[in-house]
XYZ file of C-alpha atoms in Angstrom:
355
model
C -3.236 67.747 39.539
C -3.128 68.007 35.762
C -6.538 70.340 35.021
C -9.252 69.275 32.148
C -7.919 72.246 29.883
C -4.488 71.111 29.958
C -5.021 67.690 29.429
C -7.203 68.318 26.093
C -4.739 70.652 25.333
C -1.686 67.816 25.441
C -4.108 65.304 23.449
C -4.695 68.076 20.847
C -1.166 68.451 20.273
C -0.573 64.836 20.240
C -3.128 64.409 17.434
C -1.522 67.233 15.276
C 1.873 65.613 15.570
C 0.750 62.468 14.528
C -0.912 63.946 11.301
C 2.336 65.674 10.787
C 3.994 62.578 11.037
C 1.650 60.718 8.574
C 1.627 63.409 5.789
C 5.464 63.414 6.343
C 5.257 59.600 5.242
C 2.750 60.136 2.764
C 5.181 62.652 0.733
C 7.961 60.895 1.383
C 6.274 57.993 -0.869
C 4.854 60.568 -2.843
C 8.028 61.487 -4.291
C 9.664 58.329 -4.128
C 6.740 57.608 -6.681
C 7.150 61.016 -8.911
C 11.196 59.612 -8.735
C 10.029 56.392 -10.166
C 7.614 57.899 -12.551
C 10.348 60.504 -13.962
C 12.627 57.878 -14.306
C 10.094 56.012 -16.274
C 9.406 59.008 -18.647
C 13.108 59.459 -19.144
C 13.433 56.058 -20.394
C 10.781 56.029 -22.252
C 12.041 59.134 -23.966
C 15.335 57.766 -24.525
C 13.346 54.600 -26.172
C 11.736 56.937 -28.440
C 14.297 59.163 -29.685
C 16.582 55.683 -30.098
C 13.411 54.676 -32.562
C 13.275 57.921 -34.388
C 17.474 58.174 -34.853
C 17.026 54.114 -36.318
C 13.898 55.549 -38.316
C 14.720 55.647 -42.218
C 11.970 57.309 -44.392
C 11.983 56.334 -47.991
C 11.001 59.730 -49.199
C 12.905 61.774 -46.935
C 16.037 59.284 -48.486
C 15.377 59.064 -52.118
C 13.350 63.089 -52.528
C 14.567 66.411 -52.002
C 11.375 68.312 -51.932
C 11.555 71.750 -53.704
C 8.054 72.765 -53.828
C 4.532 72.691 -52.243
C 2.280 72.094 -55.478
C -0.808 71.735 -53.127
C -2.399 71.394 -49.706
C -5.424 70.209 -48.331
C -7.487 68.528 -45.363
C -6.335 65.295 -46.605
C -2.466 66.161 -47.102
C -0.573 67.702 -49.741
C 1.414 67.239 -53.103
C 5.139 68.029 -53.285
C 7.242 68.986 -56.237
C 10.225 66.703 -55.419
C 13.526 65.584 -57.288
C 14.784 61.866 -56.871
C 18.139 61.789 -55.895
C 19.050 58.783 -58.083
C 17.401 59.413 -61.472
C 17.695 63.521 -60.605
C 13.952 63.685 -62.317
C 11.099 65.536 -61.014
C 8.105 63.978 -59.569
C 4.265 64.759 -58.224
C 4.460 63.208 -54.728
C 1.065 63.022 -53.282
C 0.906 62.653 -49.237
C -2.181 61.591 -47.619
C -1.525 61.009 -43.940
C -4.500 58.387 -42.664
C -4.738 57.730 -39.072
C -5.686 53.513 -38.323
C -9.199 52.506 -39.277
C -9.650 56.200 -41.293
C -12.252 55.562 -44.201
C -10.059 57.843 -46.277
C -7.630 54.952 -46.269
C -10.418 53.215 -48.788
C -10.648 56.334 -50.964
C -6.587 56.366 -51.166
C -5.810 53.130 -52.590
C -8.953 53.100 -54.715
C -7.121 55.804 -56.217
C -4.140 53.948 -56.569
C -5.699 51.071 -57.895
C -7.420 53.463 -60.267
C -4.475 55.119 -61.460
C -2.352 51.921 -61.572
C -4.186 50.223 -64.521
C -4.700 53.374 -66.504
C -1.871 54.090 -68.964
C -2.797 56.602 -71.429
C -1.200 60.155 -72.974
C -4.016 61.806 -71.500
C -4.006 61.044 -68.053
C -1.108 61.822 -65.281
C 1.034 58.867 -65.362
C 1.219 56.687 -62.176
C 4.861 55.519 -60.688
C 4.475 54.187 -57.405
C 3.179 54.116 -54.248
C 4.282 53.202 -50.059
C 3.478 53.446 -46.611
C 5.401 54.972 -43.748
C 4.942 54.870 -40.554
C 7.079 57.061 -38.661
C 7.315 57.330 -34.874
C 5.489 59.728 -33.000
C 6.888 63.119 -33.688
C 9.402 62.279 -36.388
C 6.924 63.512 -39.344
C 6.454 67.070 -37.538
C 10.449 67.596 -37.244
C 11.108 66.211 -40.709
C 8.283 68.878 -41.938
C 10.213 71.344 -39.486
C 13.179 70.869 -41.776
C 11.663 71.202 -45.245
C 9.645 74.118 -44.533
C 12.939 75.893 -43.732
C 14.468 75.056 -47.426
C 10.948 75.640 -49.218
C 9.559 78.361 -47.969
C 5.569 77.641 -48.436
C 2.863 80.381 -48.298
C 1.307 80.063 -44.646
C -1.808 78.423 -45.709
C 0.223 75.492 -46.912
C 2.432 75.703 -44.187
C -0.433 75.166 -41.764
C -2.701 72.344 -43.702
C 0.727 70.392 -45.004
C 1.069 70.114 -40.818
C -2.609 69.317 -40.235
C -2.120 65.909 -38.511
C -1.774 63.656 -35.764
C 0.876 62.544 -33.912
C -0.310 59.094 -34.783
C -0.953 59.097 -38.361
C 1.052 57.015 -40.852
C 1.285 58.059 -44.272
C 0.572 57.254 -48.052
C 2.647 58.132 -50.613
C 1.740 58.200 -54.588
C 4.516 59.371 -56.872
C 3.222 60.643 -60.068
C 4.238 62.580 -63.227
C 4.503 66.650 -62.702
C 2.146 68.762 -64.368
C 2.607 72.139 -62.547
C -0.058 73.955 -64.456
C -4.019 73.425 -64.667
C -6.309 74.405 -66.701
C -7.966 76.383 -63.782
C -4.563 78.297 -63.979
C -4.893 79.003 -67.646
C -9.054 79.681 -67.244
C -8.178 82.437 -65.225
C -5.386 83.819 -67.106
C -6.977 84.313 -70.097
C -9.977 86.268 -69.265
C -10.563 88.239 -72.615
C -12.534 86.276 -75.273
C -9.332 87.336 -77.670
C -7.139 85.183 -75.352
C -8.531 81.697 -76.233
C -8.538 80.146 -79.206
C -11.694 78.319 -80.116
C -9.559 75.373 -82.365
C -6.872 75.246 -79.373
C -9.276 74.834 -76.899
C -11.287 72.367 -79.068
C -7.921 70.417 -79.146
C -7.528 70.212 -75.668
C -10.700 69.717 -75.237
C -10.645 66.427 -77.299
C -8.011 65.491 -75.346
C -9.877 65.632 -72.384
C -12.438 63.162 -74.072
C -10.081 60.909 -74.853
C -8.964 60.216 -71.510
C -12.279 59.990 -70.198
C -13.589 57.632 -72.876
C -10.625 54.840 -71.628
C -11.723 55.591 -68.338
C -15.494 54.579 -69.573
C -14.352 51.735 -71.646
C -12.194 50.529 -68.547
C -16.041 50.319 -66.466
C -14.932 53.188 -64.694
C -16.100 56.910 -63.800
C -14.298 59.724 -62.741
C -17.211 62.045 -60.463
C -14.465 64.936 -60.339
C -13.676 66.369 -63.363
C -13.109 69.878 -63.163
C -10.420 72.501 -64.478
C -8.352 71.841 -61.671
C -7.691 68.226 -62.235
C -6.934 69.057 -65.853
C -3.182 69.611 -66.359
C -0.766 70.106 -68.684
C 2.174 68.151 -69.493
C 3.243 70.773 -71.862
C 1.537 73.445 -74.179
C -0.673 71.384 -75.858
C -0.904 67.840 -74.136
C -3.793 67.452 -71.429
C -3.483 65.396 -68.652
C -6.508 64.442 -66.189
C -5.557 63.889 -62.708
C -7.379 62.733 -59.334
C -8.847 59.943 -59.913
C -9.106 59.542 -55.859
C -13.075 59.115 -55.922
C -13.381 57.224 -59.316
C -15.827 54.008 -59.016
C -16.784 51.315 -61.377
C -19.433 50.896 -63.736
C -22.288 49.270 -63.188
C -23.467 46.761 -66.119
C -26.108 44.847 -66.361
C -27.244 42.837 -69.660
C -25.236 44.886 -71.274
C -27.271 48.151 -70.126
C -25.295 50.915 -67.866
C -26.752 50.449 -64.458
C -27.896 53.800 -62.565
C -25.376 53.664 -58.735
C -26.000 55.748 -55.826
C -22.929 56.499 -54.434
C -21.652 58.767 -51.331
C -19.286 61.495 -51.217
C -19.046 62.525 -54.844
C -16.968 65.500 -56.353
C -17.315 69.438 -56.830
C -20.401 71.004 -56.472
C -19.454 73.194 -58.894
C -19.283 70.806 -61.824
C -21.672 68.440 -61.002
C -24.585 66.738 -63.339
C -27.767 67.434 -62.064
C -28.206 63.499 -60.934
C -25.551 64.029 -58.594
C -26.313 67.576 -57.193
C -30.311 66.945 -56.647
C -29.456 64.732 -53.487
C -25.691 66.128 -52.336
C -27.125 67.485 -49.006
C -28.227 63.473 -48.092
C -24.523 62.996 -49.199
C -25.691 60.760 -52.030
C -26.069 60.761 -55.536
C -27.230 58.443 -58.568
C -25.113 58.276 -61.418
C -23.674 56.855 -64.865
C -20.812 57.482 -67.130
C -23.421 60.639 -68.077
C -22.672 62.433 -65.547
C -18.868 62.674 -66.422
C -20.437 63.783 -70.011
C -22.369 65.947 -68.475
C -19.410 68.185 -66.526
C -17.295 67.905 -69.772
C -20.331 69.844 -71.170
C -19.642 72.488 -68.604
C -16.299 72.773 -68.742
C -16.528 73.057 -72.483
C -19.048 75.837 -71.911
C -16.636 77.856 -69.624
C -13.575 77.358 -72.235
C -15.932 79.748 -74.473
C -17.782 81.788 -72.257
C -15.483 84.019 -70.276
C -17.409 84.395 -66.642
C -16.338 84.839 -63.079
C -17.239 83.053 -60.406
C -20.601 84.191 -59.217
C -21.556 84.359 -63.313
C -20.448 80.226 -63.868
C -22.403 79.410 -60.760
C -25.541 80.987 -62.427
C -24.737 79.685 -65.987
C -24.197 75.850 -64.531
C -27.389 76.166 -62.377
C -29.112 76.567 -65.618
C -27.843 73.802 -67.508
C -28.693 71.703 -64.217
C -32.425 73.267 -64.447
C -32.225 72.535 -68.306
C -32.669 76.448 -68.603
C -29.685 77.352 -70.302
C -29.626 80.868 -72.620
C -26.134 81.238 -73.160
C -25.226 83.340 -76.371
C -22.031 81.744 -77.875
C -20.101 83.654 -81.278
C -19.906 80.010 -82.212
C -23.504 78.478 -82.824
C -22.126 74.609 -82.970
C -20.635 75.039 -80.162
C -23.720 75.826 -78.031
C -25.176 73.078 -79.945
C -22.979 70.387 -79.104
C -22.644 71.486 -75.207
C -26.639 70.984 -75.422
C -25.787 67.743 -76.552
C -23.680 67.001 -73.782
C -25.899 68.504 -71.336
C -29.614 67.252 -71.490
C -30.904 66.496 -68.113
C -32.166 63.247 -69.713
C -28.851 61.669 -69.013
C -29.726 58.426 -71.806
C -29.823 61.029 -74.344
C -26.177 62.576 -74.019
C -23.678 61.570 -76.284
C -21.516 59.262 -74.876
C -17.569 60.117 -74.890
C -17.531 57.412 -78.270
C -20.164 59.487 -79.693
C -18.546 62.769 -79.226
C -15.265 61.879 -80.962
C -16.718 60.706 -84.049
C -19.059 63.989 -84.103
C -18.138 66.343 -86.580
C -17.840 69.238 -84.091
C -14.495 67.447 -82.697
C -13.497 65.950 -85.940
């Protein structure tokens, strides 16, 4: 007779080859599902690279990028020649991803820059929408940063996007110097010319009196949207945060807006509450940064010395020594923290200091 031991030992073994046998089937289905599954991914694949082949980008056709100009969070501006009328162009790319609030700010802009048409601020072309499939942007970039040649910083942030964005493009006149550029080239008080600057600077009220009498406000001037178109002739640029005015009865009506400008070059009304990301302001506060940026075409400062020196027009504290006495006076004009008693941009062209 069979003993107790042996028969456990025969049911034991009759267990484990049973397992065996169902993990056998198990993998077996397993990788007749992995099978499926690659199959599926290899289609797919084959769907997507027959998209991107059929893609046609209307840039990528009618540009030839040359140049980086700029980069940042929000995308980057290329120095690009059409291959039709063989002219050069500002092409600003903002890549949005769906339901981004930056896609509000972007065609504000456009809409902003669209009904301005003056020789003082950067002339507006057109503007589109592409939406590339996934992972034809990053090639495409793949192949222009191979002809161009960027510093790495651009290289990285002109890549700094998602698979799934789609993008907006703004073509736009080519100014491919700012005033920042010339600010901190000339860094000797023999190196600007008090009745060039003034020229320029005249300029620069022009453009931002249409944008006033157009019941609009800029909220960014600042050296680096100030370009020139040549030599002499100023151009303001970025109008991507611009907002209308405010009018009641006739009377400007104070706003409080969100996300406003440069720190830097803010009026006091619009610094005081930029850490609630809010501010109140008026057409004054535009007159109030062209009173700063007027002060630094005259005062040659670095960095840390502006930042003290525009702190102290914002605490209506200011001691700067100027060679030119009306000077000072007028940028006092332009810089009383009562904002209803600056001159407006109307009132500073027909002041005798700019005449």
């Amino acid at each position: 007779p069979m003993s107790d031991a042996l028969r456990d030992l025969l049911e034991e073994n009759n267990k484990l080859r049973a397992e065996v046998a169902r993990l056998t089937e198990e993998r077996r289905k397993h990788e007749e599902q992995i099978s499926q599954l690659s199959e599926s991914l290899a289609d797919l694949q084959l769907f997507i690279d027959n998209q991107a082949s059929q893609y046609t980008s209307k840039f990528a056709k009618e540009f030839k990028v040359e140049s980086i100009l700029g980069t940042g969070l929000g995308g980057c501006v290329f120095e690009a020649k059409n291959v039709l009328d063989e002219r050069k162009y500002a092409m600003k790319r903002i890549h949005v991803d769906p339901n981004d609030a930056k896609i509000a700010k972007t065609l504000r802009e456009v809409r902003a820059m669209a009904q301005l048409d003056h020789p003082n601020i950067v002339r507006y072309n057109s503007t589109w929408i592409e939406e590339p499939p996934r992972g034809w942007q990053r090639n495409a970039d793949a192949e222009t940063l191979t002809t161009i040649n960027p510093k790495a910083r651009d290289r990285d942030e002109m890549r700094n996007y998602s698979d799934d964005s789609f993008f907006i493009y703004i073509q736009m006149q080519i100014c491919n110097y700012s005033l920042e550029d010339w600010l901190s080239s000339n860094m000797t008080k023999e190196s600007r010319n008090k009745y060039r600057m003034k020229g320029w600077f005249k300029q620069m009220v022009n453009a931002v009196h249409y944008i006033h009498e157009r019941k609009l406000i800029h909220r960014d001037l600042k050296p680096l949207n100030i370009l020139f178109a040549d030599r002499e002739t100023i151009k303001i640029c970025d109008l991507g945060i611009v907002v209308e005015k405010n009018v009641e009865s006739g009377e400007e009506v104070t706003m409080t807006r969100t996300g406003t400008g440069t720190e830097m070059y803010m009026s006091p009304e619009q610094r005081a509450l930029v850490s609630l990301n809010v501010s109140h302001i008026t057409s004054a506060s535009d007159v109030f940064t062209l009173g700063l940026i007027l002060c630094e075409l005259f005062f040659v400062m670095d960095e840390y010395e502006k930042g003290k020196m525009f702190d102290k027009y914002r605490a209506g504290k200011a001691d700067v020594t100027f060679d030119d006495a009306r000077t000072a006076e007028f940028i006092g004009k332009l810089t009383v923290l009562d904002r209803k008693k600056r001159l407006t941009c109307k009132q500073m062209l027909d002041h005798m200091y700019l005449s």
